[in-house]
mmCIF file of N, CA and C in Angstrom:
data_model
loop_
_atom_site.group_PDB
_atom_site.id
_atom_site.type_symbol
_atom_site.label_atom_id
_atom_site.label_comp_id
_atom_site.label_asym_id
_atom_site.label_seq_id
_atom_site.Cartn_x
_atom_site.Cartn_y
_atom_site.Cartn_z
ATOM 1 N N MET A 1 1.275 -1.051 -0.244
ATOM 2 C CA MET A 1 0.023 0.529 0.098
ATOM 3 C C MET A 1 0.533 1.083 -0.069
ATOM 4 N N LYS A 2 0.509 2.657 -0.667
ATOM 5 C CA LYS A 2 1.405 3.543 -0.972
ATOM 6 C C LYS A 2 0.605 4.670 0.406
ATOM 7 N N TYR A 3 1.651 5.307 0.762
ATOM 8 C CA TYR A 3 1.173 5.923 2.201
ATOM 9 C C TYR A 3 1.926 7.582 1.303
ATOM 10 N N ARG A 4 0.845 8.177 1.320
ATOM 11 C CA ARG A 4 1.479 9.923 1.368
ATOM 12 C C ARG A 4 2.397 9.976 2.687
ATOM 13 N N ILE A 5 3.514 10.813 2.734
ATOM 14 C CA ILE A 5 5.108 11.058 3.870
ATOM 15 C C ILE A 5 4.719 12.327 2.934
ATOM 16 N N MET A 6 5.285 13.333 4.693
ATOM 17 C CA MET A 6 5.291 14.645 4.633
ATOM 18 C C MET A 6 6.351 14.326 5.004
ATOM 19 N N LYS A 7 7.121 15.405 4.290
ATOM 20 C CA LYS A 7 8.781 16.105 4.271
ATOM 21 C C LYS A 7 8.721 17.472 3.929
ATOM 22 N N GLU A 8 8.657 18.258 5.224
ATOM 23 C CA GLU A 8 9.666 19.869 4.577
ATOM 24 C C GLU A 8 7.984 20.200 4.452
ATOM 25 N N GLY A 9 7.297 20.030 4.682
ATOM 26 C CA GLY A 9 5.609 20.202 4.604
ATOM 27 C C GLY A 9 5.526 20.527 3.434
ATOM 28 N N LYS A 10 5.582 19.486 2.803
ATOM 29 C CA LYS A 10 5.427 19.490 1.267
ATOM 30 C C LYS A 10 4.893 17.383 1.250
ATOM 31 N N VAL A 11 3.151 16.969 0.342
ATOM 32 C CA VAL A 11 3.011 16.120 0.325
ATOM 33 C C VAL A 11 4.015 15.080 -0.718
ATOM 34 N N LYS A 12 4.950 14.692 -0.526
ATOM 35 C CA LYS A 12 5.161 12.769 -1.790
ATOM 36 C C LYS A 12 3.936 12.069 -2.225
ATOM 37 N N VAL A 13 3.472 11.937 -3.258
ATOM 38 C CA VAL A 13 2.912 10.602 -3.412
ATOM 39 C C VAL A 13 3.256 9.969 -4.424
ATOM 40 N N GLY A 14 3.061 8.581 -4.441
ATOM 41 C CA GLY A 14 2.828 7.773 -5.320
ATOM 42 C C GLY A 14 4.274 6.773 -5.043
ATOM 43 N N LYS A 15 5.755 6.973 -4.079
ATOM 44 C CA LYS A 15 6.782 6.616 -4.678
ATOM 45 C C LYS A 15 6.301 5.214 -3.511
ATOM 46 N N GLU A 16 7.491 4.470 -4.448
ATOM 47 C CA GLU A 16 7.430 2.746 -3.407
ATOM 48 C C GLU A 16 7.590 3.245 -2.018
ATOM 49 N N SER A 17 7.341 2.684 -0.913
ATOM 50 C CA SER A 17 7.301 2.238 0.217
ATOM 51 C C SER A 17 7.828 0.976 1.176
ATOM 52 N N ALA A 18 8.526 0.842 2.482
ATOM 53 C CA ALA A 18 8.346 -0.457 2.960
ATOM 54 C C ALA A 18 7.645 -0.343 4.058
ATOM 55 N N LEU A 19 7.220 0.699 4.053
ATOM 56 C CA LEU A 19 5.776 0.925 4.834
ATOM 57 C C LEU A 19 4.691 0.417 5.084
ATOM 58 N N THR A 20 4.831 -0.687 5.281
ATOM 59 C CA THR A 20 2.897 -0.862 4.949
ATOM 60 C C THR A 20 2.125 -0.604 5.761
ATOM 61 N N SER A 21 0.673 -0.663 5.513
ATOM 62 C CA SER A 21 0.047 -0.403 6.520
ATOM 63 C C SER A 21 -0.164 -0.933 7.418
ATOM 64 N N ASP A 22 0.182 -2.285 7.747
ATOM 65 C CA ASP A 22 0.407 -2.888 8.982
ATOM 66 C C ASP A 22 1.425 -1.806 10.036
ATOM 67 N N LYS A 23 2.449 -1.893 9.408
ATOM 68 C CA LYS A 23 3.572 -0.249 10.472
ATOM 69 C C LYS A 23 3.233 0.623 10.918
ATOM 70 N N CYS A 24 1.995 1.236 9.571
ATOM 71 C CA CYS A 24 1.881 2.710 10.125
ATOM 72 C C CYS A 24 1.243 1.921 11.551
ATOM 73 N N LYS A 25 -0.328 1.206 11.169
ATOM 74 C CA LYS A 25 -0.916 1.381 12.335
ATOM 75 C C LYS A 25 -0.424 1.162 13.220
ATOM 76 N N LYS A 26 0.894 0.118 13.444
ATOM 77 C CA LYS A 26 2.100 -0.224 14.667
ATOM 78 C C LYS A 26 2.333 1.269 14.945
ATOM 79 N N LEU A 27 3.115 2.534 14.602
ATOM 80 C CA LEU A 27 3.268 2.950 14.513
ATOM 81 C C LEU A 27 2.226 4.334 14.819
ATOM 82 N N GLU A 28 1.557 4.245 14.580
ATOM 83 C CA GLU A 28 -0.048 5.708 14.982
ATOM 84 C C GLU A 28 -0.063 5.382 16.440
ATOM 85 N N ASN A 29 0.069 3.530 16.641
ATOM 86 C CA ASN A 29 -0.666 3.215 18.432
ATOM 87 C C ASN A 29 0.186 3.575 19.416
ATOM 88 N N ILE A 30 1.399 3.814 18.725
ATOM 89 C CA ILE A 30 2.801 4.100 19.489
ATOM 90 C C ILE A 30 2.837 6.023 19.555
ATOM 91 N N GLY A 31 1.688 6.581 19.021
ATOM 92 C CA GLY A 31 1.949 7.580 19.074
ATOM 93 C C GLY A 31 2.768 8.740 17.706
ATOM 94 N N PHE A 32 2.988 8.431 17.177
ATOM 95 C CA PHE A 32 4.271 8.325 16.153
ATOM 96 C C PHE A 32 3.398 9.861 14.807
ATOM 97 N N ALA A 33 3.640 10.565 14.345
ATOM 98 C CA ALA A 33 2.886 11.758 13.739
ATOM 99 C C ALA A 33 3.880 11.471 12.413
ATOM 100 N N PHE A 34 3.032 11.320 11.625
ATOM 101 C CA PHE A 34 3.113 10.653 10.405
ATOM 102 C C PHE A 34 3.358 12.796 9.695
ATOM 103 N N VAL A 35 3.169 13.738 10.804
ATOM 104 C CA VAL A 35 3.381 15.264 10.283
ATOM 105 C C VAL A 35 3.952 15.840 11.535
ATOM 106 N N SER A 36 4.770 16.845 10.851
ATOM 107 C CA SER A 36 5.241 17.825 11.999
ATOM 108 C C SER A 36 3.960 18.311 12.543
ATOM 109 N N PRO A 37 4.460 18.534 14.517
ATOM 110 C CA PRO A 37 3.657 19.071 15.351
ATOM 111 C C PRO A 37 2.730 20.192 14.631
ATOM 112 N N SER A 38 3.923 20.972 14.244
ATOM 113 C CA SER A 38 3.492 22.685 13.631
ATOM 114 C C SER A 38 1.935 21.919 11.894
ATOM 115 N N THR A 39 2.223 21.077 11.289
ATOM 116 C CA THR A 39 1.465 21.288 10.289
ATOM 117 C C THR A 39 0.579 20.527 11.425
ATOM 118 N N ASN A 40 0.062 19.721 12.125
ATOM 119 C CA ASN A 40 -1.051 19.110 12.577
ATOM 120 C C ASN A 40 -1.585 20.293 13.206
ATOM 121 N N ALA A 41 -0.798 21.377 13.771
ATOM 122 C CA ALA A 41 -1.832 21.898 14.838
ATOM 123 C C ALA A 41 -2.318 23.322 13.354
ATOM 124 N N ARG A 42 -1.460 23.424 12.629
ATOM 125 C CA ARG A 42 -2.358 24.307 12.002
ATOM 126 C C ARG A 42 -4.001 23.373 11.180
ATOM 127 N N TRP A 43 -3.350 22.148 10.613
ATOM 128 C CA TRP A 43 -4.976 21.071 10.591
ATOM 129 C C TRP A 43 -5.503 21.227 11.583
ATOM 130 N N ASP A 44 -4.939 20.912 12.498
ATOM 131 C CA ASP A 44 -6.702 21.243 13.685
ATOM 132 C C ASP A 44 -6.981 22.360 13.655
ATOM 133 N N GLN A 45 -6.171 23.917 13.380
ATOM 134 C CA GLN A 45 -7.157 24.917 13.455
ATOM 135 C C GLN A 45 -8.291 25.280 12.722
ATOM 136 N N HIS A 46 -7.027 24.508 11.759
ATOM 137 C CA HIS A 46 -8.281 25.081 10.469
ATOM 138 C C HIS A 46 -9.562 23.998 10.594
ATOM 139 N N TRP A 47 -9.544 22.704 10.668
ATOM 140 C CA TRP A 47 -10.440 21.950 10.648
ATOM 141 C C TRP A 47 -11.386 22.935 12.001
ATOM 142 N N ASP A 48 -10.729 23.249 13.070
ATOM 143 C CA ASP A 48 -11.846 23.591 13.900
ATOM 144 C C ASP A 48 -12.501 25.305 13.355
ATOM 145 N N GLN A 49 -11.942 25.644 12.786
ATOM 146 C CA GLN A 49 -12.614 27.139 12.260
ATOM 147 C C GLN A 49 -13.852 26.258 11.550
ATOM 148 N N ARG A 50 -13.655 25.428 10.225
ATOM 149 C CA ARG A 50 -14.405 25.477 9.370
ATOM 150 C C ARG A 50 -15.776 23.909 10.759
ATOM 151 N N PHE A 51 -15.138 23.637 11.441
ATOM 152 C CA PHE A 51 -16.561 22.628 12.045
ATOM 153 C C PHE A 51 -16.954 24.434 12.913
ATOM 154 N N ARG A 52 -16.236 24.941 13.426
ATOM 155 C CA ARG A 52 -17.383 25.830 13.784
ATOM 156 C C ARG A 52 -18.629 26.756 12.822
ATOM 157 N N GLU A 53 -17.867 26.603 11.854
ATOM 158 C CA GLU A 53 -18.741 27.602 10.421
ATOM 159 C C GLU A 53 -19.830 26.501 9.970
ATOM 160 N N LEU A 54 -19.760 25.279 10.292
ATOM 161 C CA LEU A 54 -20.635 23.895 10.046
ATOM 162 C C LEU A 54 -21.844 24.194 10.989
ATOM 163 N N LEU A 55 -21.122 24.793 12.220
ATOM 164 C CA LEU A 55 -22.670 24.530 13.376
ATOM 165 C C LEU A 55 -23.382 25.662 13.190
ATOM 166 N N ASP A 56 -22.626 26.469 12.947
ATOM 167 C CA ASP A 56 -23.413 28.596 12.484
ATOM 168 C C ASP A 56 -23.689 28.365 11.704
ATOM 169 N N PHE A 57 -23.768 26.823 10.600
ATOM 170 C CA PHE A 57 -24.791 26.695 9.458
ATOM 171 C C PHE A 57 -25.598 26.033 9.520
ATOM 172 N N LYS A 58 -25.791 24.857 10.435
ATOM 173 C CA LYS A 58 -26.405 24.351 11.534
ATOM 174 C C LYS A 58 -27.780 24.677 11.936
ATOM 175 N N LYS A 59 -27.060 26.355 12.889
ATOM 176 C CA LYS A 59 -28.238 26.739 13.724
ATOM 177 C C LYS A 59 -29.190 27.421 12.478
ATOM 178 N N ILE A 60 -28.667 28.369 11.896
ATOM 179 C CA ILE A 60 -29.422 28.942 10.843
ATOM 180 C C ILE A 60 -30.582 28.008 9.909
ATOM 181 N N ASN A 61 -29.874 26.938 9.532
ATOM 182 C CA ASN A 61 -30.515 26.405 8.237
ATOM 183 C C ASN A 61 -31.258 24.891 8.880
ATOM 184 N N GLY A 62 -30.653 24.261 9.942
ATOM 185 C CA GLY A 62 -31.676 23.148 10.826
ATOM 186 C C GLY A 62 -30.887 21.846 10.396
ATOM 187 N N HIS A 63 -29.473 22.144 9.352
ATOM 188 C CA HIS A 63 -29.014 21.128 9.075
ATOM 189 C C HIS A 63 -27.310 21.281 8.715
ATOM 190 N N THR A 64 -27.189 19.664 7.874
ATOM 191 C CA THR A 64 -25.971 20.031 8.156
ATOM 192 C C THR A 64 -25.198 19.794 6.879
ATOM 193 N N ASN A 65 -26.529 19.980 5.581
ATOM 194 C CA ASN A 65 -25.734 19.218 4.226
ATOM 195 C C ASN A 65 -25.696 20.660 3.495
ATOM 196 N N VAL A 66 -24.450 21.088 4.010
ATOM 197 C CA VAL A 66 -23.847 22.320 3.047
ATOM 198 C C VAL A 66 -23.300 21.946 1.219
ATOM 199 N N PRO A 67 -24.367 22.250 0.488
ATOM 200 C CA PRO A 67 -23.454 22.517 -1.109
ATOM 201 C C PRO A 67 -22.801 22.995 -1.061
ATOM 202 N N ARG A 68 -22.086 22.053 -1.727
ATOM 203 C CA ARG A 68 -20.586 22.110 -2.248
ATOM 204 C C ARG A 68 -20.327 23.944 -2.748
ATOM 205 N N ALA A 69 -21.229 23.926 -3.455
ATOM 206 C CA ALA A 69 -20.678 25.653 -4.382
ATOM 207 C C ALA A 69 -21.075 26.647 -2.918
ATOM 208 N N PHE A 70 -21.134 26.480 -2.104
ATOM 209 C CA PHE A 70 -21.379 27.176 -0.320
ATOM 210 C C PHE A 70 -19.959 27.347 -0.062
ATOM 211 N N GLY A 71 -19.429 27.576 -0.905
ATOM 212 C CA GLY A 71 -17.026 28.055 -1.083
ATOM 213 C C GLY A 71 -16.656 27.264 0.334
ATOM 214 N N ARG A 72 -15.861 28.226 1.170
ATOM 215 C CA ARG A 72 -15.239 27.116 1.481
ATOM 216 C C ARG A 72 -15.812 26.698 2.713
ATOM 217 N N LEU A 73 -16.996 26.629 3.269
ATOM 218 C CA LEU A 73 -17.359 25.787 4.076
ATOM 219 C C LEU A 73 -18.004 23.919 3.219
ATOM 220 N N GLY A 74 -18.434 24.791 2.169
ATOM 221 C CA GLY A 74 -19.359 23.782 0.962
ATOM 222 C C GLY A 74 -18.388 22.541 0.444
ATOM 223 N N GLN A 75 -17.205 23.283 0.381
ATOM 224 C CA GLN A 75 -15.738 22.525 -0.129
ATOM 225 C C GLN A 75 -14.636 21.527 1.156
ATOM 226 N N TRP A 76 -15.105 21.822 2.542
ATOM 227 C CA TRP A 76 -14.764 21.482 3.117
ATOM 228 C C TRP A 76 -15.208 20.007 3.809
ATOM 229 N N VAL A 77 -16.594 20.627 4.038
ATOM 230 C CA VAL A 77 -17.836 19.424 3.921
ATOM 231 C C VAL A 77 -17.694 18.050 3.094
ATOM 232 N N SER A 78 -17.531 18.694 2.332
ATOM 233 C CA SER A 78 -17.510 17.700 0.499
ATOM 234 C C SER A 78 -15.729 16.591 1.121
ATOM 235 N N HIS A 79 -15.269 17.343 1.588
ATOM 236 C CA HIS A 79 -13.595 16.491 1.836
ATOM 237 C C HIS A 79 -13.687 16.168 2.208
ATOM 238 N N GLN A 80 -14.492 16.687 3.323
ATOM 239 C CA GLN A 80 -14.778 15.438 5.289
ATOM 240 C C GLN A 80 -15.676 13.864 4.523
ATOM 241 N N ARG A 81 -16.062 14.065 3.378
ATOM 242 C CA ARG A 81 -17.303 12.994 3.130
ATOM 243 C C ARG A 81 -16.159 11.974 1.774
ATOM 244 N N THR A 82 -15.179 12.807 1.498
ATOM 245 C CA THR A 82 -14.260 12.232 1.032
ATOM 246 C C THR A 82 -13.203 11.206 1.835
ATOM 247 N N LYS A 83 -12.696 12.153 2.791
ATOM 248 C CA LYS A 83 -11.827 12.062 3.946
ATOM 249 C C LYS A 83 -12.532 10.410 4.667
ATOM 250 N N TYR A 84 -13.294 10.350 5.221
ATOM 251 C CA TYR A 84 -14.553 9.462 5.728
ATOM 252 C C TYR A 84 -13.948 8.371 4.302
ATOM 253 N N ARG A 85 -14.619 8.264 3.172
ATOM 254 C CA ARG A 85 -14.921 7.257 2.621
ATOM 255 C C ARG A 85 -13.125 6.302 2.424
ATOM 256 N N ILE A 86 -12.443 7.187 2.313
ATOM 257 C CA ILE A 86 -10.936 6.730 2.045
ATOM 258 C C ILE A 86 -11.071 5.977 3.279
ATOM 259 N N MET A 87 -11.540 6.627 4.453
ATOM 260 C CA MET A 87 -10.599 5.670 5.874
ATOM 261 C C MET A 87 -11.502 4.581 5.733
ATOM 262 N N LYS A 88 -12.803 4.534 5.384
ATOM 263 C CA LYS A 88 -13.401 3.311 5.347
ATOM 264 C C LYS A 88 -13.410 1.887 4.909
ATOM 265 N N GLU A 89 -12.311 2.922 3.602
ATOM 266 C CA GLU A 89 -12.102 1.606 2.570
ATOM 267 C C GLU A 89 -10.755 1.476 3.450
ATOM 268 N N GLY A 90 -10.037 1.770 4.511
ATOM 269 C CA GLY A 90 -8.806 1.415 5.166
ATOM 270 C C GLY A 90 -7.806 1.521 5.094
ATOM 271 N N LYS A 91 -7.759 3.254 4.100
ATOM 272 C CA LYS A 91 -6.704 3.691 3.502
ATOM 273 C C LYS A 91 -6.186 5.308 4.373
ATOM 274 N N TYR A 92 -4.832 5.331 4.280
ATOM 275 C CA TYR A 92 -4.373 6.630 5.183
ATOM 276 C C TYR A 92 -6.048 7.755 5.270
ATOM 277 N N SER A 93 -6.292 8.695 6.056
ATOM 278 C CA SER A 93 -7.212 9.363 5.499
ATOM 279 C C SER A 93 -6.324 10.769 7.138
ATOM 280 N N PRO A 94 -6.816 11.985 6.566
ATOM 281 C CA PRO A 94 -6.272 12.932 8.119
ATOM 282 C C PRO A 94 -7.411 12.607 8.954
ATOM 283 N N LEU A 95 -8.303 12.626 8.568
ATOM 284 C CA LEU A 95 -9.655 12.333 9.690
ATOM 285 C C LEU A 95 -9.749 11.717 10.585
ATOM 286 N N THR A 96 -9.489 11.808 11.298
ATOM 287 C CA THR A 96 -9.608 10.727 12.887
ATOM 288 C C THR A 96 -10.609 10.541 13.645
ATOM 289 N N SER A 97 -10.568 9.636 14.335
ATOM 290 C CA SER A 97 -11.818 8.949 15.129
ATOM 291 C C SER A 97 -12.269 9.897 15.660
ATOM 292 N N ASP A 98 -11.641 11.065 16.306
ATOM 293 C CA ASP A 98 -12.288 12.121 17.430
ATOM 294 C C ASP A 98 -13.403 13.007 16.600
ATOM 295 N N LYS A 99 -12.201 12.868 15.338
ATOM 296 C CA LYS A 99 -13.321 14.272 14.199
ATOM 297 C C LYS A 99 -14.188 14.048 13.725
ATOM 298 N N CYS A 100 -14.181 12.584 13.178
ATOM 299 C CA CYS A 100 -15.571 11.787 13.084
ATOM 300 C C CYS A 100 -16.982 11.495 14.267
ATOM 301 N N LYS A 101 -16.287 11.708 15.344
ATOM 302 C CA LYS A 101 -17.508 11.223 16.600
ATOM 303 C C LYS A 101 -18.322 13.458 16.592
ATOM 304 N N LYS A 102 -16.840 13.963 16.488
ATOM 305 C CA LYS A 102 -17.388 15.187 16.690
ATOM 306 C C LYS A 102 -18.477 15.519 15.309
ATOM 307 N N LEU A 103 -18.664 15.021 14.434
ATOM 308 C CA LEU A 103 -18.982 15.098 12.977
ATOM 309 C C LEU A 103 -20.561 14.643 13.549
ATOM 310 N N GLU A 104 -20.350 13.897 14.189
ATOM 311 C CA GLU A 104 -21.631 12.591 13.858
ATOM 312 C C GLU A 104 -22.832 13.049 14.992
ATOM 313 N N ASN A 105 -22.283 13.972 16.326
ATOM 314 C CA ASN A 105 -22.424 13.810 17.596
ATOM 315 C C ASN A 105 -23.825 15.509 16.681
ATOM 316 N N ILE A 106 -23.451 16.062 15.471
ATOM 317 C CA ILE A 106 -24.244 17.143 15.119
ATOM 318 C C ILE A 106 -24.627 16.816 14.208
ATOM 319 N N GLY A 107 -25.302 15.680 13.856
ATOM 320 C CA GLY A 107 -25.638 14.864 13.349
ATOM 321 C C GLY A 107 -25.815 14.798 11.310
ATOM 322 N N PHE A 108 -24.278 15.423 11.323
ATOM 323 C CA PHE A 108 -23.447 14.952 10.169
ATOM 324 C C PHE A 108 -23.644 13.912 9.196
ATOM 325 N N ALA A 109 -24.220 13.815 7.568
ATOM 326 C CA ALA A 109 -24.246 12.859 7.010
ATOM 327 C C ALA A 109 -22.746 12.919 6.249
ATOM 328 N N PHE A 110 -22.574 11.209 6.504
ATOM 329 C CA PHE A 110 -21.435 11.508 5.967
ATOM 330 C C PHE A 110 -21.461 10.567 4.593
ATOM 331 N N ILE A 111 -22.782 10.271 4.087
ATOM 332 C CA ILE A 111 -22.556 9.890 2.709
ATOM 333 C C ILE A 111 -24.128 11.474 2.414
ATOM 334 N N SER A 112 -23.421 11.656 1.131
ATOM 335 C CA SER A 112 -24.234 12.788 0.656
ATOM 336 C C SER A 112 -25.550 12.896 0.003
ATOM 337 N N PRO A 113 -26.219 13.469 0.475
ATOM 338 C CA PRO A 113 -27.696 13.551 0.305
ATOM 339 C C PRO A 113 -27.843 13.330 -1.480
ATOM 340 N N PRO A 114 -29.341 12.519 -2.032
ATOM 341 C CA PRO A 114 -29.406 12.730 -2.980
ATOM 342 C C PRO A 114 -29.807 13.967 -3.485
ATOM 343 N N THR A 115 -29.627 15.021 -4.585
ATOM 344 C CA THR A 115 -30.060 15.516 -4.887
ATOM 345 C C THR A 115 -31.522 15.969 -6.092
ATOM 346 N N TYR A 116 -32.170 16.629 -5.812
ATOM 347 C CA TYR A 116 -33.050 17.103 -6.585
ATOM 348 C C TYR A 116 -33.614 17.564 -7.685
ATOM 349 N N GLN A 117 -33.635 17.327 -8.729
ATOM 350 C CA GLN A 117 -33.531 18.886 -9.273
ATOM 351 C C GLN A 117 -35.249 18.839 -10.381
ATOM 352 N N HIS A 118 -35.694 19.962 -9.770
ATOM 353 C CA HIS A 118 -37.423 20.982 -9.972
ATOM 354 C C HIS A 118 -37.558 20.321 -11.639
ATOM 355 N N ALA A 119 -38.971 20.133 -11.790
ATOM 356 C CA ALA A 119 -39.236 19.608 -13.168
ATOM 357 C C ALA A 119 -39.649 21.136 -13.860
#
């Protein structure tokens, strides 16, 4: 399995590696971070900001089904669904179980609801 390895803030993709999914899981279990702490902090801050925006959207609209065309929040929601799907396929995803639980607790639909076109 191929993994994304972070080096100097850039993602190297598609390189063969001796790092198997089993080895990655063992490393994660002992607290190994695949990205630098500063990158993690920025990612968490960005994620938390968008999550707060999602909470505001839900207060106003009564749901969390943000349209993709709804600017940065819509794109973020779409990315969370993609990262969730990748995680469920057993592949590496930056979406943690804690973040999944936060989204589940507010009624987030990880599978996009169908859209209907008016006739």
